[in-house]
GROMACS .gro file of C-alpha atoms in nm:
model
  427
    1UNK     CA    1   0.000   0.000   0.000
    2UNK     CA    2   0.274   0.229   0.044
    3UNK     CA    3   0.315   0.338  -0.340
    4UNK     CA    4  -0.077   0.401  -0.358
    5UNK     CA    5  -0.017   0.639  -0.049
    6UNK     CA    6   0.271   0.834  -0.153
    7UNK     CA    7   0.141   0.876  -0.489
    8UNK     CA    8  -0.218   0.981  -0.378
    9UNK     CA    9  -0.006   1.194  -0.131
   10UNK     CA   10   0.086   1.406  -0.400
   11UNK     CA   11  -0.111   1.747  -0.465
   12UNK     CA   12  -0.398   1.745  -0.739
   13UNK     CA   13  -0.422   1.352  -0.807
   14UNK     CA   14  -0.677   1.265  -0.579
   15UNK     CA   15  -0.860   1.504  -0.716
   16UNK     CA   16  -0.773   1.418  -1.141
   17UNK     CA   17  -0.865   1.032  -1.063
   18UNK     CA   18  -1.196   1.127  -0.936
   19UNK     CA   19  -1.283   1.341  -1.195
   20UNK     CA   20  -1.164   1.070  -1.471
   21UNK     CA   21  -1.361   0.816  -1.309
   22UNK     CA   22  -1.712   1.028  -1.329
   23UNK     CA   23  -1.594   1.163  -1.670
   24UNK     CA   24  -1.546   0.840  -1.886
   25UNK     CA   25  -1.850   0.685  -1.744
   26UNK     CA   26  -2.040   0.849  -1.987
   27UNK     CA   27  -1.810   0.827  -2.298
   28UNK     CA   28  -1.776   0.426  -2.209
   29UNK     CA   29  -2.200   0.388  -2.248
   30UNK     CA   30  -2.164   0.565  -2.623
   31UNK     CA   31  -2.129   0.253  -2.809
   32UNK     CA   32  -2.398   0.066  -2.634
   33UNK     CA   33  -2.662   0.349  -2.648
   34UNK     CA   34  -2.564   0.422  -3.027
   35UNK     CA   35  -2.633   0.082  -3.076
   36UNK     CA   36  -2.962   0.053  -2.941
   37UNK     CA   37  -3.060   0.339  -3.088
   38UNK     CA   38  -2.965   0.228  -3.488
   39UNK     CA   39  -3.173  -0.119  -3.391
   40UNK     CA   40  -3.446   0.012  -3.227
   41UNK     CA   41  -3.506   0.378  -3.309
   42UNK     CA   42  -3.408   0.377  -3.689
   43UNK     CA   43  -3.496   0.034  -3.741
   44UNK     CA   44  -3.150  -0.096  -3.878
   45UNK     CA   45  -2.921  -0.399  -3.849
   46UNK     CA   46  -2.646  -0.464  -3.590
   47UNK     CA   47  -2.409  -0.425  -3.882
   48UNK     CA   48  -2.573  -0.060  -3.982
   49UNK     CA   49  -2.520   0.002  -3.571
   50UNK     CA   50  -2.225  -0.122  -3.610
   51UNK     CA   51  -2.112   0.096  -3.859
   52UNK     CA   52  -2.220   0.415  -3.679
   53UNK     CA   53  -1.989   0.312  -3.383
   54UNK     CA   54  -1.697   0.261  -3.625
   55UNK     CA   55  -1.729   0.602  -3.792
   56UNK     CA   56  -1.726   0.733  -3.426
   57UNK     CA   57  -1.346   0.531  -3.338
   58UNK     CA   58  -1.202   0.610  -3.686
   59UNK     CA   59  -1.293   0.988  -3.582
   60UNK     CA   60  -1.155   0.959  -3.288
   61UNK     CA   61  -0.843   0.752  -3.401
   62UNK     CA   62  -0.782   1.039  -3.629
   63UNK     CA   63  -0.878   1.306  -3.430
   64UNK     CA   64  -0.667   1.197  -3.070
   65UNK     CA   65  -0.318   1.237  -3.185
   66UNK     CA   66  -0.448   1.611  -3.349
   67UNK     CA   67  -0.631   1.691  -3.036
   68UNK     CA   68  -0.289   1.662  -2.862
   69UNK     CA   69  -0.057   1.868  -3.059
   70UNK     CA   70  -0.342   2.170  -3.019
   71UNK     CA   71  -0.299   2.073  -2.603
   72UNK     CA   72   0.056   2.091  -2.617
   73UNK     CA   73   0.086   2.403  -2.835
   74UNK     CA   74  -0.205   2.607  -2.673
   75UNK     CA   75  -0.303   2.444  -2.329
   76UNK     CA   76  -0.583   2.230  -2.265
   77UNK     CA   77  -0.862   2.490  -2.185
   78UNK     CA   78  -0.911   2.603  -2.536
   79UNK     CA   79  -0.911   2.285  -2.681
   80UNK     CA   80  -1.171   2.150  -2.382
   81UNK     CA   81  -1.401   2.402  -2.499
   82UNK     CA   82  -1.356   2.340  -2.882
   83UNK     CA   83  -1.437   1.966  -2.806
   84UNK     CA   84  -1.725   2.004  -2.521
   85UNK     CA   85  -1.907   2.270  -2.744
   86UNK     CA   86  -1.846   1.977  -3.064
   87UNK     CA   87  -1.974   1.697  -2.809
   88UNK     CA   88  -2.289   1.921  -2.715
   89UNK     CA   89  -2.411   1.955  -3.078
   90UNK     CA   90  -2.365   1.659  -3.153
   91UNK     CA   91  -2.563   1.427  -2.870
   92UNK     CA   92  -2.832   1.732  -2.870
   93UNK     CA   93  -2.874   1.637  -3.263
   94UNK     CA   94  -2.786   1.314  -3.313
   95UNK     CA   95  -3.138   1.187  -3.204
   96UNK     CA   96  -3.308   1.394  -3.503
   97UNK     CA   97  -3.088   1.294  -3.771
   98UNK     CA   98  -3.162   1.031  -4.010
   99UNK     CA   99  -2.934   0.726  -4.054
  100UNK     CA  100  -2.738   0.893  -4.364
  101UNK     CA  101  -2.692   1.187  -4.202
  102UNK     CA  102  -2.579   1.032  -3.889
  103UNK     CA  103  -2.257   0.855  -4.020
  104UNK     CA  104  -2.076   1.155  -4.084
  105UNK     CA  105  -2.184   1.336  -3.754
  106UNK     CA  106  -2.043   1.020  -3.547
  107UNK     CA  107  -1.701   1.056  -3.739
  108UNK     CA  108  -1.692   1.426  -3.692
  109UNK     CA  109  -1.808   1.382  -3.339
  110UNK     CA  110  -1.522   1.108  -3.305
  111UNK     CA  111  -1.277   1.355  -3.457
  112UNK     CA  112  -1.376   1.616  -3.172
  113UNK     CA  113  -1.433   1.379  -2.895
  114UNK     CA  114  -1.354   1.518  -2.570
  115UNK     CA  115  -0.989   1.329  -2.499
  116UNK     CA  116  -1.036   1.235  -2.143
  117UNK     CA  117  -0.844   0.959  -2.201
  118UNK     CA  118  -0.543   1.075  -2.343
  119UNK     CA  119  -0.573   1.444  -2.069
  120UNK     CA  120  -0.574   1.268  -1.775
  121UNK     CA  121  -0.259   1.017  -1.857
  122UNK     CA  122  -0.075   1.357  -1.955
  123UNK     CA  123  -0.204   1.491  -1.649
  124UNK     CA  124  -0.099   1.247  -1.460
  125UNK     CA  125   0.273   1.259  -1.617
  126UNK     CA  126   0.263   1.630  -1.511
  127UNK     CA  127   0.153   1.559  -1.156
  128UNK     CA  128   0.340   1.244  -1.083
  129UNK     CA  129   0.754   1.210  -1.048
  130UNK     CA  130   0.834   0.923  -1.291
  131UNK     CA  131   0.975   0.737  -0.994
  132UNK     CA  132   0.614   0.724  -0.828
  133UNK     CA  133   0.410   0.665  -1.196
  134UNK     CA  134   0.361   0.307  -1.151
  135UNK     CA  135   0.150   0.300  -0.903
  136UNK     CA  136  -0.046   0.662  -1.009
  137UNK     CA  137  -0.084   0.483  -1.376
  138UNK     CA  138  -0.221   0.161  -1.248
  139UNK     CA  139  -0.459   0.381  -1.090
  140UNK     CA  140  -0.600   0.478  -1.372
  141UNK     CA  141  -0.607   0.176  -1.537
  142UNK     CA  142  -0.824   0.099  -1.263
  143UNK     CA  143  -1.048   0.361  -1.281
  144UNK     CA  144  -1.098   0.303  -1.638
  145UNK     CA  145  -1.159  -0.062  -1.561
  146UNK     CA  146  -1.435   0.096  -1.293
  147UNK     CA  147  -1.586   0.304  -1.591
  148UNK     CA  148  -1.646   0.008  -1.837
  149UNK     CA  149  -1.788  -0.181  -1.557
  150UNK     CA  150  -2.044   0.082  -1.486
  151UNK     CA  151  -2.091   0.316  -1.828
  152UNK     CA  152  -2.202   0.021  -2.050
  153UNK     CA  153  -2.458  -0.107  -1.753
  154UNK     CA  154  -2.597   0.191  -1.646
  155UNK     CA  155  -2.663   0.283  -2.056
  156UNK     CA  156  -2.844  -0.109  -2.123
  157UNK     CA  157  -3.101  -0.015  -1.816
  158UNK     CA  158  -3.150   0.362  -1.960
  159UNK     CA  159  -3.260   0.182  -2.286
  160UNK     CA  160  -3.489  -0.050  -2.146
  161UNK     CA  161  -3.630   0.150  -1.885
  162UNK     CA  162  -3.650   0.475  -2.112
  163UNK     CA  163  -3.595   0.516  -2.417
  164UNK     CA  164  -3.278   0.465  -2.627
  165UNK     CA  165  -3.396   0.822  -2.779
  166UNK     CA  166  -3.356   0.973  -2.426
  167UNK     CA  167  -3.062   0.817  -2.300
  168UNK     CA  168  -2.860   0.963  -2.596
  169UNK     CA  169  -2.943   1.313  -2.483
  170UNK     CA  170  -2.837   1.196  -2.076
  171UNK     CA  171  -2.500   1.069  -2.236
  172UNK     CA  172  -2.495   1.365  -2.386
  173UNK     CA  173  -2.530   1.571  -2.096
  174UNK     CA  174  -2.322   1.295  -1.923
  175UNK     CA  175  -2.034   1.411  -2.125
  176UNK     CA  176  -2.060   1.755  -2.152
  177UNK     CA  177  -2.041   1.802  -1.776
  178UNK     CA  178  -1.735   1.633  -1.797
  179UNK     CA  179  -1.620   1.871  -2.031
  180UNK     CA  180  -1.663   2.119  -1.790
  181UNK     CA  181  -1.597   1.986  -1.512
  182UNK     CA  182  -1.210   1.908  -1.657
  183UNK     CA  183  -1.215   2.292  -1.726
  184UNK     CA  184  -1.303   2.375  -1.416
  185UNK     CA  185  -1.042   2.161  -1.262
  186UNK     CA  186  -0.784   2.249  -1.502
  187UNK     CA  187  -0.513   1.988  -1.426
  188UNK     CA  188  -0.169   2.054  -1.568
  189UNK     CA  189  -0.004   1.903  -1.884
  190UNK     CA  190   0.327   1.983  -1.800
  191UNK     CA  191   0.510   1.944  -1.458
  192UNK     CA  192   0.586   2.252  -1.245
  193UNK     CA  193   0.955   2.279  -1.357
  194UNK     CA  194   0.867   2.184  -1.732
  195UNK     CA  195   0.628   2.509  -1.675
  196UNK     CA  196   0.870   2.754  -1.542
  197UNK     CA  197   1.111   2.659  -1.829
  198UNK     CA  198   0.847   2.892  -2.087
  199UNK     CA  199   0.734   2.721  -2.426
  200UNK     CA  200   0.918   2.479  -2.560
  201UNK     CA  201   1.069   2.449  -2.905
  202UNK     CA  202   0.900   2.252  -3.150
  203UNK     CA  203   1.056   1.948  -3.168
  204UNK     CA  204   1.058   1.791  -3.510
  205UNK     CA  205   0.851   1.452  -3.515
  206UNK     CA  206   1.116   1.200  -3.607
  207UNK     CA  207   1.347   1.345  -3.319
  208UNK     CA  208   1.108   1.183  -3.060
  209UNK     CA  209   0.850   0.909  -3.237
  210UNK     CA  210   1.123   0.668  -3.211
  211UNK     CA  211   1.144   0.276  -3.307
  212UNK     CA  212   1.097   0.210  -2.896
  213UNK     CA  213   0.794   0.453  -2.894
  214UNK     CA  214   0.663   0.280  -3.218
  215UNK     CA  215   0.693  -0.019  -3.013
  216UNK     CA  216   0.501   0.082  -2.747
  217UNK     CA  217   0.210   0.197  -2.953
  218UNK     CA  218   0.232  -0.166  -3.108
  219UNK     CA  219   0.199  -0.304  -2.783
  220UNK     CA  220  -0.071  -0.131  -2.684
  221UNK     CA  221  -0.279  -0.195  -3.029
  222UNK     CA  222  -0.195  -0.558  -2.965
  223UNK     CA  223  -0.314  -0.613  -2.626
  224UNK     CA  224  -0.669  -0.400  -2.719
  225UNK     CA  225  -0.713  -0.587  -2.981
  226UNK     CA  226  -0.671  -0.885  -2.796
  227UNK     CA  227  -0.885  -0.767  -2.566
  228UNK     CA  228  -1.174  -0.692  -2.789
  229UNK     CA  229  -1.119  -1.010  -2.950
  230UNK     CA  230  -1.216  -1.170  -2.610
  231UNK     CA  231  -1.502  -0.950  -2.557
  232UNK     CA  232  -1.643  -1.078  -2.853
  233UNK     CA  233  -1.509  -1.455  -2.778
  234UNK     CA  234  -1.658  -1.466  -2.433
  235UNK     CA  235  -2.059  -1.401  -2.544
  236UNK     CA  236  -2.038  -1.618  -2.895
  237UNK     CA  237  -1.930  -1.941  -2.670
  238UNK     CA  238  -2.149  -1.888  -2.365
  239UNK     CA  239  -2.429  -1.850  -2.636
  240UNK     CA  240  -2.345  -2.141  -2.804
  241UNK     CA  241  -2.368  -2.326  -2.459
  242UNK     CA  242  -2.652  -2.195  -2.357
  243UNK     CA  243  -2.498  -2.002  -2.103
  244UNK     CA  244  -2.595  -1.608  -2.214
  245UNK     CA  245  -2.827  -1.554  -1.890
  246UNK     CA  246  -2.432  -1.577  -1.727
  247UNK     CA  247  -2.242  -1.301  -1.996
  248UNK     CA  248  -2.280  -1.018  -1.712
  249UNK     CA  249  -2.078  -1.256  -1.411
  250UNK     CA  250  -1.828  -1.357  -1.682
  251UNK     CA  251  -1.732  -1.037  -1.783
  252UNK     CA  252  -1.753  -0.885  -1.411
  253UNK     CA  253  -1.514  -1.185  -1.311
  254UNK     CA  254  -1.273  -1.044  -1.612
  255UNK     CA  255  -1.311  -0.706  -1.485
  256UNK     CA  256  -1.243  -0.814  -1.114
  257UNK     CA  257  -0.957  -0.980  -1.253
  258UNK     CA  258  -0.848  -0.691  -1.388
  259UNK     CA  259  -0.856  -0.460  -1.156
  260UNK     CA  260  -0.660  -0.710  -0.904
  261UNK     CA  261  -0.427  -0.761  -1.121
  262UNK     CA  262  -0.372  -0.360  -1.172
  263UNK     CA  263  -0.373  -0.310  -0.800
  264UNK     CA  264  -0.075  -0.602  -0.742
  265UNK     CA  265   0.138  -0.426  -1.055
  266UNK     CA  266   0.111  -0.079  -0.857
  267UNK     CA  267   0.219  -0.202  -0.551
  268UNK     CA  268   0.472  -0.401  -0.703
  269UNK     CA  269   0.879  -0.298  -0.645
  270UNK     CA  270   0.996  -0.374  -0.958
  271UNK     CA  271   0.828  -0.274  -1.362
  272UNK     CA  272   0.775  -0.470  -1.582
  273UNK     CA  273   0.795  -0.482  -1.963
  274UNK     CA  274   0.544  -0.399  -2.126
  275UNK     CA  275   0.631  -0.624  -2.423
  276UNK     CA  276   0.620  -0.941  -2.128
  277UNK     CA  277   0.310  -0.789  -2.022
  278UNK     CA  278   0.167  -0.822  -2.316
  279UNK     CA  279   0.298  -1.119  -2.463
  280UNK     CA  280   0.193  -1.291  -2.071
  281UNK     CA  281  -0.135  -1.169  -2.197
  282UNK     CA  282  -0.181  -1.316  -2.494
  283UNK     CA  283  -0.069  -1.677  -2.403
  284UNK     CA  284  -0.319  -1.646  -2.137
  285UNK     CA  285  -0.551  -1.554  -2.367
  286UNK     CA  286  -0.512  -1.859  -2.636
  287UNK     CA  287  -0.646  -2.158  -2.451
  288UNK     CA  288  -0.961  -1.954  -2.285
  289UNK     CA  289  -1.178  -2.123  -2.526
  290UNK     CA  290  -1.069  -2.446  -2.401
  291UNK     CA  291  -1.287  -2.334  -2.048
  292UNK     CA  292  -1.606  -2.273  -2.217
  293UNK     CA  293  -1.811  -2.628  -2.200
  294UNK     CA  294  -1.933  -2.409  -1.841
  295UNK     CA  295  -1.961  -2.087  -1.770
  296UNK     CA  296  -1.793  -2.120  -1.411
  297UNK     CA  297  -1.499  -2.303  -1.583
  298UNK     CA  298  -1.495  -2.021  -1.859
  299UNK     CA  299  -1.494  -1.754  -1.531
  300UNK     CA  300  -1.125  -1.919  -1.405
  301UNK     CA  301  -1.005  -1.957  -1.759
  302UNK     CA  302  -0.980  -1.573  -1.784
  303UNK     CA  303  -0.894  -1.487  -1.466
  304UNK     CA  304  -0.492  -1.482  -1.577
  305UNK     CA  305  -0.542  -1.267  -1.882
  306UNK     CA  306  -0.776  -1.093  -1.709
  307UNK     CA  307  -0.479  -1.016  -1.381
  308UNK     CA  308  -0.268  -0.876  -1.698
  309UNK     CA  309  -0.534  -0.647  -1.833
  310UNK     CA  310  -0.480  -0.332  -1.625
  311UNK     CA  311  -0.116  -0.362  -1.573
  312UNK     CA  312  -0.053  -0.429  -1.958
  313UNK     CA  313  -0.259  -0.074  -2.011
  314UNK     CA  314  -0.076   0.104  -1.747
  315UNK     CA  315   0.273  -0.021  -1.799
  316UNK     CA  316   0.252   0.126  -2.166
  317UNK     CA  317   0.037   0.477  -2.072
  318UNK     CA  318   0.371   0.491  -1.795
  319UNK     CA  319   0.615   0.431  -2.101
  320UNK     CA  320   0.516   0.694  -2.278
  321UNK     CA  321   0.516   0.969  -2.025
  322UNK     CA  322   0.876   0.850  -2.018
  323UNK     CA  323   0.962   0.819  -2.357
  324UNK     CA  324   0.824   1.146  -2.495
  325UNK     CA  325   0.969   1.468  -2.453
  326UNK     CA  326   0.728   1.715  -2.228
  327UNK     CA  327   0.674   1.972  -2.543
  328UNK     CA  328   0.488   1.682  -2.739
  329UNK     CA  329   0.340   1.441  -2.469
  330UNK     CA  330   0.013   1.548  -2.525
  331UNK     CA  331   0.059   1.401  -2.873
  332UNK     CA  332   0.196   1.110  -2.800
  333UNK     CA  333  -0.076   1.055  -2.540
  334UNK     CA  334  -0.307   1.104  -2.823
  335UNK     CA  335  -0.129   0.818  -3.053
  336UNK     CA  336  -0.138   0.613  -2.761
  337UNK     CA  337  -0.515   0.674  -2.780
  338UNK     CA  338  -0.528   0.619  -3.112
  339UNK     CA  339  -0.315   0.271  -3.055
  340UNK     CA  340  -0.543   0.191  -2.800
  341UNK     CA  341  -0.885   0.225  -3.005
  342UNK     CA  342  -0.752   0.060  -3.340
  343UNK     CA  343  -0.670  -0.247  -3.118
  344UNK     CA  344  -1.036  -0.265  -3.004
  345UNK     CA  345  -1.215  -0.192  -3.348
  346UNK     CA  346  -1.003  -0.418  -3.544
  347UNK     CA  347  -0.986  -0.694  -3.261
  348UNK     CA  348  -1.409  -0.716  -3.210
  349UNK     CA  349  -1.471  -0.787  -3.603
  350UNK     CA  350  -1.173  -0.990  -3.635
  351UNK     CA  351  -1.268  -1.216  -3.352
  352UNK     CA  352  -1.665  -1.242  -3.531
  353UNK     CA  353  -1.503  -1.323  -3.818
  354UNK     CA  354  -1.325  -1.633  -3.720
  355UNK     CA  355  -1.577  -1.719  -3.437
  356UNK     CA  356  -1.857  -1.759  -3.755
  357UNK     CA  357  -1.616  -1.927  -3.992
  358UNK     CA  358  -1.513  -2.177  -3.717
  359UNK     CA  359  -1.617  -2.196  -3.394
  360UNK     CA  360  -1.569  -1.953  -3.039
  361UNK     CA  361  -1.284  -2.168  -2.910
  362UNK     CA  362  -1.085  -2.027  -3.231
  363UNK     CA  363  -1.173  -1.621  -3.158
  364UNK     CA  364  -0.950  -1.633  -2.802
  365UNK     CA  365  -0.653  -1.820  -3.014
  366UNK     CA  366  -0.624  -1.634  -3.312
  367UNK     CA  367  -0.634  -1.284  -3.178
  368UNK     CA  368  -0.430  -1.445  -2.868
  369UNK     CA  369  -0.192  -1.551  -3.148
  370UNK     CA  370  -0.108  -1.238  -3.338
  371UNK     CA  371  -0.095  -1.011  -2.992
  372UNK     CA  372   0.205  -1.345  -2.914
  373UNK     CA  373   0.322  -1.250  -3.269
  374UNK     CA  374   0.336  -0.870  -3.188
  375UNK     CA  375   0.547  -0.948  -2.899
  376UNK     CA  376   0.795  -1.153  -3.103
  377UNK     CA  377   0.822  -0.870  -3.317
  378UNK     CA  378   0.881  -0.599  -3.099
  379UNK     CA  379   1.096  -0.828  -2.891
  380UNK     CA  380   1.413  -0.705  -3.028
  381UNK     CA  381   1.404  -0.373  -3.023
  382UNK     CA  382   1.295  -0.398  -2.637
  383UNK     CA  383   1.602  -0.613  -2.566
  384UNK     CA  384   1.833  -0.408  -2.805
  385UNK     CA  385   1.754  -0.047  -2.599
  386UNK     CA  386   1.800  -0.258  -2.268
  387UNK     CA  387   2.126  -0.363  -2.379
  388UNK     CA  388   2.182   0.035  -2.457
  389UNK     CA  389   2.041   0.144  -2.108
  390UNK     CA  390   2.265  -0.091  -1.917
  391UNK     CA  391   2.546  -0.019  -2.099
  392UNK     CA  392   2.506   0.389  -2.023
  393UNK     CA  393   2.466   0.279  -1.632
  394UNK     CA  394   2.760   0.087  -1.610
  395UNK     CA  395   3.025   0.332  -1.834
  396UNK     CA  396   3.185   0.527  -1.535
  397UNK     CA  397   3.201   0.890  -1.597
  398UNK     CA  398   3.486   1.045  -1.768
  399UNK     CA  399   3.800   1.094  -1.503
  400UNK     CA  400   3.936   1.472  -1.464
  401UNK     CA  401   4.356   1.473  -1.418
  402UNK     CA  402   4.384   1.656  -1.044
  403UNK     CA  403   4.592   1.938  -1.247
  404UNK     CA  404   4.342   2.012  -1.516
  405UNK     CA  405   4.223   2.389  -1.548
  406UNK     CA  406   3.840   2.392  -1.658
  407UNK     CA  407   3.820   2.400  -1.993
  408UNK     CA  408   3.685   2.781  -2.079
  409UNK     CA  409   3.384   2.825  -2.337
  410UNK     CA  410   3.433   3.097  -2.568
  411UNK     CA  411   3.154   3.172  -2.811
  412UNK     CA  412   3.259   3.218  -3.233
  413UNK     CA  413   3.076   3.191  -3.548
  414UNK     CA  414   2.748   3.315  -3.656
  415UNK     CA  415   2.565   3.078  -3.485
  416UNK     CA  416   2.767   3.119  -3.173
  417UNK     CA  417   2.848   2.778  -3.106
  418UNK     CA  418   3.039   2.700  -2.788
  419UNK     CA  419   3.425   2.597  -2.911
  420UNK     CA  420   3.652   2.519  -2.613
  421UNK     CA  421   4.026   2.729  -2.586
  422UNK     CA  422   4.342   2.614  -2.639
  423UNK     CA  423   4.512   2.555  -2.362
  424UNK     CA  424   4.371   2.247  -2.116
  425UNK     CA  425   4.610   2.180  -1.869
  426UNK     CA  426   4.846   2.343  -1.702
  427UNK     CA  427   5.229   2.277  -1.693
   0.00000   0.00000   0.00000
């Protein structure tokens, strides 16, 4: 418990991981309340539903990593109102407009979408000394956990007990007070002595989206999508059983998992990788299927994925607060986003898509399988910038003769470049 306390000791992140609990609640019951409201209010398919939800993540796939760069070049404020006043037309129209019409609203709308997500891990890089982020990040990776369990829940009894009509316009509202409450709080992007240093200069992209940062956004697409994969996985077999009255305790077992799992990785005294996190993951993830002749027996089969979920999550949302410089974190929080939600759009279909051209058993291997694959393939560059870190801790600093006058800096040239003097040492 002591890394939860001196983290949650620290000034303003008591208050952030409240607020990003209430806030996501309503941006997690979206895709159910969309859905309900293509099938029942419009009278479409599942597939037309599910086609309004995609335009809605490729918005906000596209939109995340923008959304950043305008954070980091003119604070959050200004871009919390662009997005809150976006998000407020939208949900107050969306329930008028006709099927056609609503496509490209959801993409535009997913292009705007407030970026809770993304704010609150550079928040928390800004708040948090990287030696206490561990445990701060697996917070929130537990709070998100906390948000699925709840947003999706309480939006599936506001369509049955309302209207899916009317619970669009509460998510709505839902969302747009977190819009404002995040303005009202305000939390900082960048910590107290990256803020006294003034702006920062622009730092050209290839300078800091490098091959270990590419990694990390590999990871994290691989372990969504395996995650969504298993979403998907985990209702087509207990339906084929006969099991579907027991889809809620399944997926709360997951979740509990989950969050247990993110609680031990916080308090833990040692990180780990994220690329063993993940690949941990999606071994445990291959033979789930082989648990689902009973629904109890299906509930222990993901119980160790389900312990890596959270940490897997948090171990890459703490790898890039440390990998990216603070002028563009909010950007690379935003790719990270953007990582995050192409894992869980691709990994959903892709799992259907082998679950009806085989059976359920296959959707946990095969999307198991490639997130193992992604590991393998990332594998190398992990080990090859360990090798580099070690090797930097154990060269011993340069040795300075007893004698030696300080070398003098003397500025020449146009550009004034510092070009040391002559004379070193003396005689």
């Amino acid at each position: 418990m002591k890394p939860y306390r001196e983290a949650l000791a620290l000034p303003g992140l008591r208050s952030l991981l409240l607020v990003a609990v209430l806030a996501r609640i309503p941006l997690t019951a979206t895709g159910v309340t969309l859905t309900f409201y293509v099938v029942q209010d419009l009278g479409r398919g599942y597939g037309a539903a599910g086609l309004a939800g995609a335009a809605i993540t490729v918005g906000a796939a596209v939109g995340a990593p923008l959304l950043g760069r305008l954070v980091d070049r003119h604070g959050l404020r200004p871009v919390l109102v662009l997005t809150t006043v976006a998000e407020a037309v939208f949900w107050s129209t969306a329930p008028q407009l006709s099927y056609p019409l609503l496509l490209p609203a959801a993409f535009l709308a997913g292009l705007l979408a407030l970026p809770i997500f993304s704010v609150i891990r550079q928040s928390v890089a800004a708040l948090v000394p990287p030696e206490k982020r561990r445990p701060a990040y697996a917070l929130d990776s537990m709070s998100v956990e906390l948000s699925f369990m709840i947003g999706p829940a309480l939006a599936t009894v506001g369509v049955t007990t309302v209207s899916a009509r009317l619970t669009l316009y509460l998510v709505g509202a839902g969302i747009v007070t977190a819009g404002i409450a995040l303005w009202m709080l305000n939390p900082p992007v960048r910590s107290a002595g990256e803020a006294a240093a003034g702006p920062q200069p622009r730092i050209a992209r290839r300078q800091w989206l490098t091959s270990r940062l590419i990694a990390v956004f590999a990871v994290s697409t691989a372990a969504t999508l395996v995650l969504g994969g298993t979403d998907v996985a985990v209702i087509a077999v207990l339906r084929e059983n006969g099991d579907a009255g027991f889809t809620g305790v399944v997926l709360a077992v997951w979740a509990v998992a989950s969050l247990a799992g993110g609680f031990a990785y916080g308090a833990a005294r040692r990180s780990s990788s994220t690329v063993a996190l993940m690949g941990a993951l999606s071994l445990c993830t291959i033979p789930v299927g082989l648990g689902g002749s009973h629904w109890w027996l299906l509930c222990l089969a993901l119980i160790p994925a389900g312990a890596l979920c959270a940490p897997t999550i948090a171990a890459t949302s703490d790898a890039v607060s440390r990998l990216a410089p603070a002028g563009v974190r909010g950007e690379a929080m935003g790719l990270h986003g953007s990582a995050v939600t192409v894992g869980i759009a691709v990994g959903a279909p892709l799992s259907g898509a082998v679950i009806d051209a085989s059976t359920p058993l296959w959707g946990f291997a095969v999307t198991g399988a490639i997130g193992a694959l992604v590991a393998l393939a990332v594998l190398p560059i992990e080990l090859r910038h360990r090798r580099a870190d070690r090797t930097t801790l154990d060269t011993p600093p340069p040795t300075v003769p007893a004698d030696a006058t300080p070398i003098p800096l003397v500025r020449s040239g146009p550009e004034h470049e510092p070009t040391p003097a002559l004379s070193t040492t003396t005689s």
